[in-house]
Amino acid sequence: MSLVDLFRDRMAAHGVHHLVSVANGEAAPLYHALRADERCTVIDASREGEAVAIGSGLVLGGRKCLLSMENFGLFECLDTLRALPLDMGFALPLLIGFTGRPKPNRPALLAERLGNIHTQVLIAGDWTEPVLDLAGIGHQVLAADGTPEPECRAAVDALLTAATTTAILIEAMT
Amino acid sequence: MTLTTVQALTVLADVRRDEDVVIATMTAAFRWPGISRAERDLCYVAPMGSALGVALGLATARPDLRVFVLDGDGSVHMNLGTLATVGYRAPVNLVHVVLLNGGYSITGGQPLPAGDGTRLAPFARAAGFAAVHEIDDAAALRDALADVPGPTFLAVRVEPGYDRTATGEQTNSARALRTQGGPGFHRLRAELARSA
């Protein structure tokens, strides 16, 4: 099962029928699949902090939702995450595109995908997991080079049923 | 004569029904608990500009409820994109009440980055709000609060200034304690779940 189909399957199983999304290249296949899925309402937000606020309102109204953003946008919305789900104490599942993930041969891999601009994503890649750790947001990385399906399934189930705000970081999605 | 913040909020408290939800932020978050007479309130102060997004999520989740947002002009300037998002999604049950005092009262009266706030109403109109009113008196506010369907944008001119010495008293009342922040969120979520 593809990661997109896995997310759709587990979202339906857990009653998650809202996606709040900001531009997220890594999760674009899921975004388009959910837009075409009549079981799901997709809300496009102007920026990541707004997405967190909208998701918080959905939770306030008794709905379950998934938030989708890139790691660049994670930095943008930290204050909203702090004040709403973290300070107030409720779960807001995050699906975060992970550009620039630190790993062996990173510059060459990024250059192959991003060309000359790859140097502009290194700090974002370096900061992502430490920032989540600092915020107390538990997270799991689903790697582009093939996280096994049972592990992916367990991670998605954990994300969608957690009692606190947690995140899945993805490098790519098919 | 320009309304005071308390006068404006008192009009809303008179019009608001028990089943309506009010989300109040910044100056209104401090003053609303002392004025409201109903229970479905959530008051919080930060981050500025987020309350309208929370209200959009709630209005989407619960189209059977009328959702009021009590906001400040400074807050709205910090998240103008949400006006566009709300205008596009057009929740008919959402009323955005913006208190125009021309600046950031709580932090000492710094001016808005864009004049006195008079550009917000045209902005909301261009963003797609179904009803937009610029209001200077209580009678006009009372009429505008009845303007449905929304989304409705009410730019209410109020006197500038904020008495910081009253903050402790305002935020420590029994009603304030049960409507603010995390306790307020969880209490309101449970209350709304009972009526779902």
JSON list of C-alpha atoms in Angstrom, two decimals, chain B residues 43-190:
[
{"chain": "B", "resi": 43, "resn": "CYS", "atom": "CA", "xyz": [-11.03, 33.95, 26.20]},
{"chain": "B", "resi": 44, "resn": "TYR", "atom": "CA", "xyz": [-7.31, 33.95, 25.40]},
{"chain": "B", "resi": 45, "resn": "VAL", "atom": "CA", "xyz": [-4.69, 36.51, 24.51]},
{"chain": "B", "resi": 46, "resn": "ALA", "atom": "CA", "xyz": [-2.05, 35.05, 22.24]},
{"chain": "B", "resi": 47, "resn": "PRO", "atom": "CA", "xyz": [-0.96, 34.64, 19.59]},
{"chain": "B", "resi": 48, "resn": "MET", "atom": "CA", "xyz": [-2.49, 37.80, 18.25]},
{"chain": "B", "resi": 49, "resn": "GLY", "atom": "CA", "xyz": [-4.46, 37.25, 15.09]},
{"chain": "B", "resi": 50, "resn": "SER", "atom": "CA", "xyz": [-5.31, 33.61, 15.73]},
{"chain": "B", "resi": 51, "resn": "ALA", "atom": "CA", "xyz": [-8.84, 33.93, 17.14]},
{"chain": "B", "resi": 52, "resn": "LEU", "atom": "CA", "xyz": [-10.50, 34.33, 13.75]},
{"chain": "B", "resi": 53, "resn": "GLY", "atom": "CA", "xyz": [-8.86, 31.10, 12.57]},
{"chain": "B", "resi": 54, "resn": "VAL", "atom": "CA", "xyz": [-10.09, 29.27, 15.66]},
{"chain": "B", "resi": 55, "resn": "ALA", "atom": "CA", "xyz": [-13.57, 30.64, 14.99]},
{"chain": "B", "resi": 56, "resn": "LEU", "atom": "CA", "xyz": [-13.41, 29.50, 11.36]},
{"chain": "B", "resi": 57, "resn": "GLY", "atom": "CA", "xyz": [-12.54, 25.98, 12.47]},
{"chain": "B", "resi": 58, "resn": "LEU", "atom": "CA", "xyz": [-15.35, 25.97, 15.01]},
{"chain": "B", "resi": 59, "resn": "ALA", "atom": "CA", "xyz": [-17.88, 27.46, 12.59]},
{"chain": "B", "resi": 60, "resn": "THR", "atom": "CA", "xyz": [-16.91, 24.74, 10.10]},
{"chain": "B", "resi": 61, "resn": "ALA", "atom": "CA", "xyz": [-17.16, 21.96, 12.67]},
{"chain": "B", "resi": 62, "resn": "ARG", "atom": "CA", "xyz": [-20.45, 23.22, 14.07]},
{"chain": "B", "resi": 63, "resn": "PRO", "atom": "CA", "xyz": [-22.55, 24.95, 11.39]},
{"chain": "B", "resi": 64, "resn": "ASP", "atom": "CA", "xyz": [-25.52, 24.75, 13.77]},
{"chain": "B", "resi": 65, "resn": "LEU", "atom": "CA", "xyz": [-23.93, 27.33, 16.08]},
{"chain": "B", "resi": 66, "resn": "ARG", "atom": "CA", "xyz": [-23.43, 31.06, 15.68]},
{"chain": "B", "resi": 67, "resn": "VAL", "atom": "CA", "xyz": [-19.82, 31.95, 16.43]},
{"chain": "B", "resi": 68, "resn": "PHE", "atom": "CA", "xyz": [-18.75, 35.48, 17.42]},
{"chain": "B", "resi": 69, "resn": "VAL", "atom": "CA", "xyz": [-15.11, 36.57, 17.49]},
{"chain": "B", "resi": 70, "resn": "LEU", "atom": "CA", "xyz": [-14.19, 39.61, 19.61]},
{"chain": "B", "resi": 71, "resn": "ASP", "atom": "CA", "xyz": [-10.95, 40.84, 18.11]},
{"chain": "B", "resi": 72, "resn": "GLY", "atom": "CA", "xyz": [-8.73, 43.92, 18.06]},
{"chain": "B", "resi": 73, "resn": "ASP", "atom": "CA", "xyz": [-7.54, 45.90, 15.09]},
{"chain": "B", "resi": 74, "resn": "GLY", "atom": "CA", "xyz": [-3.93, 45.22, 16.04]},
{"chain": "B", "resi": 75, "resn": "SER", "atom": "CA", "xyz": [-4.60, 41.49, 16.09]},
{"chain": "B", "resi": 76, "resn": "VAL", "atom": "CA", "xyz": [-6.27, 41.54, 12.70]},
{"chain": "B", "resi": 77, "resn": "HIS", "atom": "CA", "xyz": [-3.23, 43.28, 11.21]},
{"chain": "B", "resi": 78, "resn": "MET", "atom": "CA", "xyz": [-1.07, 40.40, 12.41]},
{"chain": "B", "resi": 79, "resn": "ASN", "atom": "CA", "xyz": [-3.00, 37.85, 10.40]},
{"chain": "B", "resi": 80, "resn": "LEU", "atom": "CA", "xyz": [-4.71, 39.56, 7.48]},
{"chain": "B", "resi": 81, "resn": "GLY", "atom": "CA", "xyz": [-4.59, 36.36, 5.45]},
{"chain": "B", "resi": 82, "resn": "THR", "atom": "CA", "xyz": [-7.28, 34.84, 7.65]},
{"chain": "B", "resi": 83, "resn": "LEU", "atom": "CA", "xyz": [-9.74, 37.46, 6.39]},
{"chain": "B", "resi": 84, "resn": "ALA", "atom": "CA", "xyz": [-9.15, 36.10, 2.90]},
{"chain": "B", "resi": 85, "resn": "THR", "atom": "CA", "xyz": [-9.53, 32.50, 4.05]},
{"chain": "B", "resi": 86, "resn": "VAL", "atom": "CA", "xyz": [-12.78, 33.25, 5.87]},
{"chain": "B", "resi": 87, "resn": "GLY", "atom": "CA", "xyz": [-14.11, 35.33, 2.98]},
{"chain": "B", "resi": 88, "resn": "TYR", "atom": "CA", "xyz": [-13.44, 32.47, 0.59]},
{"chain": "B", "resi": 89, "resn": "ARG", "atom": "CA", "xyz": [-14.90, 29.71, 2.76]},
{"chain": "B", "resi": 90, "resn": "ALA", "atom": "CA", "xyz": [-17.81, 31.96, 3.71]},
{"chain": "B", "resi": 91, "resn": "PRO", "atom": "CA", "xyz": [-19.17, 30.36, 6.90]},
{"chain": "B", "resi": 92, "resn": "VAL", "atom": "CA", "xyz": [-22.63, 31.90, 7.27]},
{"chain": "B", "resi": 93, "resn": "ASN", "atom": "CA", "xyz": [-22.56, 31.42, 11.05]},
{"chain": "B", "resi": 94, "resn": "LEU", "atom": "CA", "xyz": [-19.45, 33.52, 11.78]},
{"chain": "B", "resi": 95, "resn": "VAL", "atom": "CA", "xyz": [-19.46, 37.13, 13.03]},
{"chain": "B", "resi": 96, "resn": "HIS", "atom": "CA", "xyz": [-16.13, 38.93, 13.32]},
{"chain": "B", "resi": 97, "resn": "VAL", "atom": "CA", "xyz": [-16.36, 41.90, 15.68]},
{"chain": "B", "resi": 98, "resn": "VAL", "atom": "CA", "xyz": [-13.24, 44.07, 15.46]},
{"chain": "B", "resi": 99, "resn": "LEU", "atom": "CA", "xyz": [-12.74, 46.79, 18.05]},
{"chain": "B", "resi": 100, "resn": "LEU", "atom": "CA", "xyz": [-10.99, 49.67, 16.29]},
{"chain": "B", "resi": 101, "resn": "ASN", "atom": "CA", "xyz": [-8.96, 51.64, 18.80]},
{"chain": "B", "resi": 102, "resn": "GLY", "atom": "CA", "xyz": [-6.17, 52.50, 16.39]},
{"chain": "B", "resi": 103, "resn": "GLY", "atom": "CA", "xyz": [-3.34, 50.67, 18.07]},
{"chain": "B", "resi": 104, "resn": "TYR", "atom": "CA", "xyz": [-1.97, 48.19, 20.55]},
{"chain": "B", "resi": 105, "resn": "SER", "atom": "CA", "xyz": [-3.55, 49.29, 23.82]},
{"chain": "B", "resi": 106, "resn": "ILE", "atom": "CA", "xyz": [-2.40, 46.45, 26.04]},
{"chain": "B", "resi": 107, "resn": "THR", "atom": "CA", "xyz": [1.26, 46.97, 25.18]},
{"chain": "B", "resi": 108, "resn": "GLY", "atom": "CA", "xyz": [1.21, 50.69, 25.73]},
{"chain": "B", "resi": 109, "resn": "GLY", "atom": "CA", "xyz": [-0.60, 52.32, 22.84]},
{"chain": "B", "resi": 110, "resn": "GLN", "atom": "CA", "xyz": [1.71, 51.76, 19.90]},
{"chain": "B", "resi": 111, "resn": "PRO", "atom": "CA", "xyz": [-0.04, 52.75, 16.65]},
{"chain": "B", "resi": 112, "resn": "LEU", "atom": "CA", "xyz": [-1.18, 50.32, 14.01]},
{"chain": "B", "resi": 113, "resn": "PRO", "atom": "CA", "xyz": [1.24, 49.83, 11.09]},
{"chain": "B", "resi": 114, "resn": "ALA", "atom": "CA", "xyz": [-1.47, 51.05, 8.72]},
{"chain": "B", "resi": 115, "resn": "GLY", "atom": "CA", "xyz": [-3.15, 54.13, 10.10]},
{"chain": "B", "resi": 116, "resn": "ASP", "atom": "CA", "xyz": [-6.27, 54.04, 12.23]},
{"chain": "B", "resi": 117, "resn": "GLY", "atom": "CA", "xyz": [-7.82, 50.79, 11.05]},
{"chain": "B", "resi": 118, "resn": "THR", "atom": "CA", "xyz": [-10.29, 52.30, 8.63]},
{"chain": "B", "resi": 119, "resn": "ARG", "atom": "CA", "xyz": [-8.88, 50.18, 5.80]},
{"chain": "B", "resi": 120, "resn": "LEU", "atom": "CA", "xyz": [-9.93, 46.92, 7.44]},
{"chain": "B", "resi": 121, "resn": "ALA", "atom": "CA", "xyz": [-13.61, 47.08, 6.48]},
{"chain": "B", "resi": 122, "resn": "PRO", "atom": "CA", "xyz": [-12.90, 47.55, 2.75]},
{"chain": "B", "resi": 123, "resn": "PHE", "atom": "CA", "xyz": [-10.34, 44.77, 3.03]},
{"chain": "B", "resi": 124, "resn": "ALA", "atom": "CA", "xyz": [-12.91, 42.41, 4.55]},
{"chain": "B", "resi": 125, "resn": "ARG", "atom": "CA", "xyz": [-15.41, 43.38, 1.85]},
{"chain": "B", "resi": 126, "resn": "ALA", "atom": "CA", "xyz": [-12.87, 42.64, -0.88]},
{"chain": "B", "resi": 127, "resn": "ALA", "atom": "CA", "xyz": [-11.99, 39.35, 0.83]},
{"chain": "B", "resi": 128, "resn": "GLY", "atom": "CA", "xyz": [-15.55, 38.16, 0.41]},
{"chain": "B", "resi": 129, "resn": "PHE", "atom": "CA", "xyz": [-17.34, 38.76, 3.72]},
{"chain": "B", "resi": 130, "resn": "ALA", "atom": "CA", "xyz": [-21.06, 38.74, 2.99]},
{"chain": "B", "resi": 131, "resn": "ALA", "atom": "CA", "xyz": [-21.84, 41.65, 5.30]},
{"chain": "B", "resi": 132, "resn": "VAL", "atom": "CA", "xyz": [-19.50, 44.45, 6.34]},
{"chain": "B", "resi": 133, "resn": "HIS", "atom": "CA", "xyz": [-20.45, 47.31, 8.65]},
{"chain": "B", "resi": 134, "resn": "GLU", "atom": "CA", "xyz": [-18.49, 50.28, 9.96]},
{"chain": "B", "resi": 135, "resn": "ILE", "atom": "CA", "xyz": [-20.01, 51.22, 13.29]},
{"chain": "B", "resi": 136, "resn": "ASP", "atom": "CA", "xyz": [-19.79, 54.23, 15.59]},
{"chain": "B", "resi": 137, "resn": "ASP", "atom": "CA", "xyz": [-22.75, 53.83, 17.93]},
{"chain": "B", "resi": 138, "resn": "ALA", "atom": "CA", "xyz": [-24.68, 51.26, 19.94]},
{"chain": "B", "resi": 139, "resn": "ALA", "atom": "CA", "xyz": [-27.83, 51.30, 17.82]},
{"chain": "B", "resi": 140, "resn": "ALA", "atom": "CA", "xyz": [-25.91, 50.57, 14.64]},
{"chain": "B", "resi": 141, "resn": "LEU", "atom": "CA", "xyz": [-24.01, 47.78, 16.38]},
{"chain": "B", "resi": 142, "resn": "ARG", "atom": "CA", "xyz": [-27.23, 46.22, 17.62]},
{"chain": "B", "resi": 143, "resn": "ASP", "atom": "CA", "xyz": [-28.68, 46.28, 14.09]},
{"chain": "B", "resi": 144, "resn": "ALA", "atom": "CA", "xyz": [-25.53, 44.91, 12.51]},
{"chain": "B", "resi": 145, "resn": "LEU", "atom": "CA", "xyz": [-25.31, 41.99, 14.93]},
{"chain": "B", "resi": 146, "resn": "ALA", "atom": "CA", "xyz": [-28.62, 40.82, 13.53]},
{"chain": "B", "resi": 147, "resn": "ASP", "atom": "CA", "xyz": [-27.31, 40.88, 9.96]},
{"chain": "B", "resi": 148, "resn": "VAL", "atom": "CA", "xyz": [-27.35, 37.25, 8.76]},
{"chain": "B", "resi": 149, "resn": "PRO", "atom": "CA", "xyz": [-26.23, 35.26, 6.89]},
{"chain": "B", "resi": 150, "resn": "GLY", "atom": "CA", "xyz": [-22.53, 35.89, 7.32]},
{"chain": "B", "resi": 151, "resn": "PRO", "atom": "CA", "xyz": [-19.70, 35.83, 7.38]},
{"chain": "B", "resi": 152, "resn": "THR", "atom": "CA", "xyz": [-20.17, 39.25, 8.93]},
{"chain": "B", "resi": 153, "resn": "PHE", "atom": "CA", "xyz": [-17.44, 41.79, 9.64]},
{"chain": "B", "resi": 154, "resn": "LEU", "atom": "CA", "xyz": [-18.19, 44.55, 12.12]},
{"chain": "B", "resi": 155, "resn": "ALA", "atom": "CA", "xyz": [-15.58, 47.30, 12.43]},
{"chain": "B", "resi": 156, "resn": "VAL", "atom": "CA", "xyz": [-16.57, 49.02, 15.68]},
{"chain": "B", "resi": 157, "resn": "ARG", "atom": "CA", "xyz": [-14.84, 52.28, 16.49]},
{"chain": "B", "resi": 158, "resn": "VAL", "atom": "CA", "xyz": [-14.05, 52.47, 20.22]},
{"chain": "B", "resi": 159, "resn": "GLU", "atom": "CA", "xyz": [-12.11, 54.86, 22.41]},
{"chain": "B", "resi": 160, "resn": "PRO", "atom": "CA", "xyz": [-8.39, 54.08, 22.68]},
{"chain": "B", "resi": 161, "resn": "GLY", "atom": "CA", "xyz": [-6.71, 53.23, 25.93]},
{"chain": "B", "resi": 162, "resn": "TYR", "atom": "CA", "xyz": [-6.53, 50.34, 28.35]},
{"chain": "B", "resi": 163, "resn": "ASP", "atom": "CA", "xyz": [-6.32, 50.41, 32.12]},
{"chain": "B", "resi": 164, "resn": "ARG", "atom": "CA", "xyz": [-3.57, 47.91, 32.86]},
{"chain": "B", "resi": 165, "resn": "THR", "atom": "CA", "xyz": [-4.07, 48.21, 36.60]},
{"chain": "B", "resi": 166, "resn": "ALA", "atom": "CA", "xyz": [-7.40, 46.38, 36.23]},
{"chain": "B", "resi": 167, "resn": "THR", "atom": "CA", "xyz": [-5.96, 43.33, 34.46]},
{"chain": "B", "resi": 168, "resn": "GLY", "atom": "CA", "xyz": [-5.45, 41.28, 37.60]},
{"chain": "B", "resi": 169, "resn": "GLU", "atom": "CA", "xyz": [-8.99, 41.81, 38.83]},
{"chain": "B", "resi": 170, "resn": "GLN", "atom": "CA", "xyz": [-10.44, 41.10, 35.37]},
{"chain": "B", "resi": 171, "resn": "THR", "atom": "CA", "xyz": [-8.52, 37.89, 34.82]},
{"chain": "B", "resi": 172, "resn": "ASN", "atom": "CA", "xyz": [-9.00, 36.46, 38.32]},
{"chain": "B", "resi": 173, "resn": "SER", "atom": "CA", "xyz": [-12.77, 36.50, 38.52]},
{"chain": "B", "resi": 174, "resn": "ALA", "atom": "CA", "xyz": [-14.49, 33.13, 38.74]},
{"chain": "B", "resi": 175, "resn": "ARG", "atom": "CA", "xyz": [-15.92, 33.51, 35.24]},
{"chain": "B", "resi": 176, "resn": "ALA", "atom": "CA", "xyz": [-12.56, 34.56, 33.80]},
{"chain": "B", "resi": 177, "resn": "LEU", "atom": "CA", "xyz": [-10.83, 31.57, 35.37]},
{"chain": "B", "resi": 178, "resn": "ARG", "atom": "CA", "xyz": [-13.26, 29.11, 33.85]},
{"chain": "B", "resi": 179, "resn": "THR", "atom": "CA", "xyz": [-13.30, 30.67, 30.38]},
{"chain": "B", "resi": 180, "resn": "GLN", "atom": "CA", "xyz": [-9.62, 31.44, 29.83]},
{"chain": "B", "resi": 181, "resn": "GLY", "atom": "CA", "xyz": [-6.94, 29.44, 28.07]},
{"chain": "B", "resi": 182, "resn": "GLY", "atom": "CA", "xyz": [-6.72, 25.67, 28.48]},
{"chain": "B", "resi": 183, "resn": "PRO", "atom": "CA", "xyz": [-9.43, 25.30, 31.13]},
{"chain": "B", "resi": 184, "resn": "GLY", "atom": "CA", "xyz": [-11.71, 27.46, 29.01]},
{"chain": "B", "resi": 185, "resn": "PHE", "atom": "CA", "xyz": [-10.97, 25.43, 25.88]},
{"chain": "B", "resi": 186, "resn": "HIS", "atom": "CA", "xyz": [-11.68, 22.06, 27.51]},
{"chain": "B", "resi": 187, "resn": "ARG", "atom": "CA", "xyz": [-14.77, 23.29, 29.34]},
{"chain": "B", "resi": 188, "resn": "LEU", "atom": "CA", "xyz": [-16.22, 24.76, 26.15]},
{"chain": "B", "resi": 189, "resn": "ARG", "atom": "CA", "xyz": [-15.36, 21.68, 24.09]},
{"chain": "B", "resi": 190, "resn": "ALA", "atom": "CA", "xyz": [-17.16, 19.47, 26.60]}
]
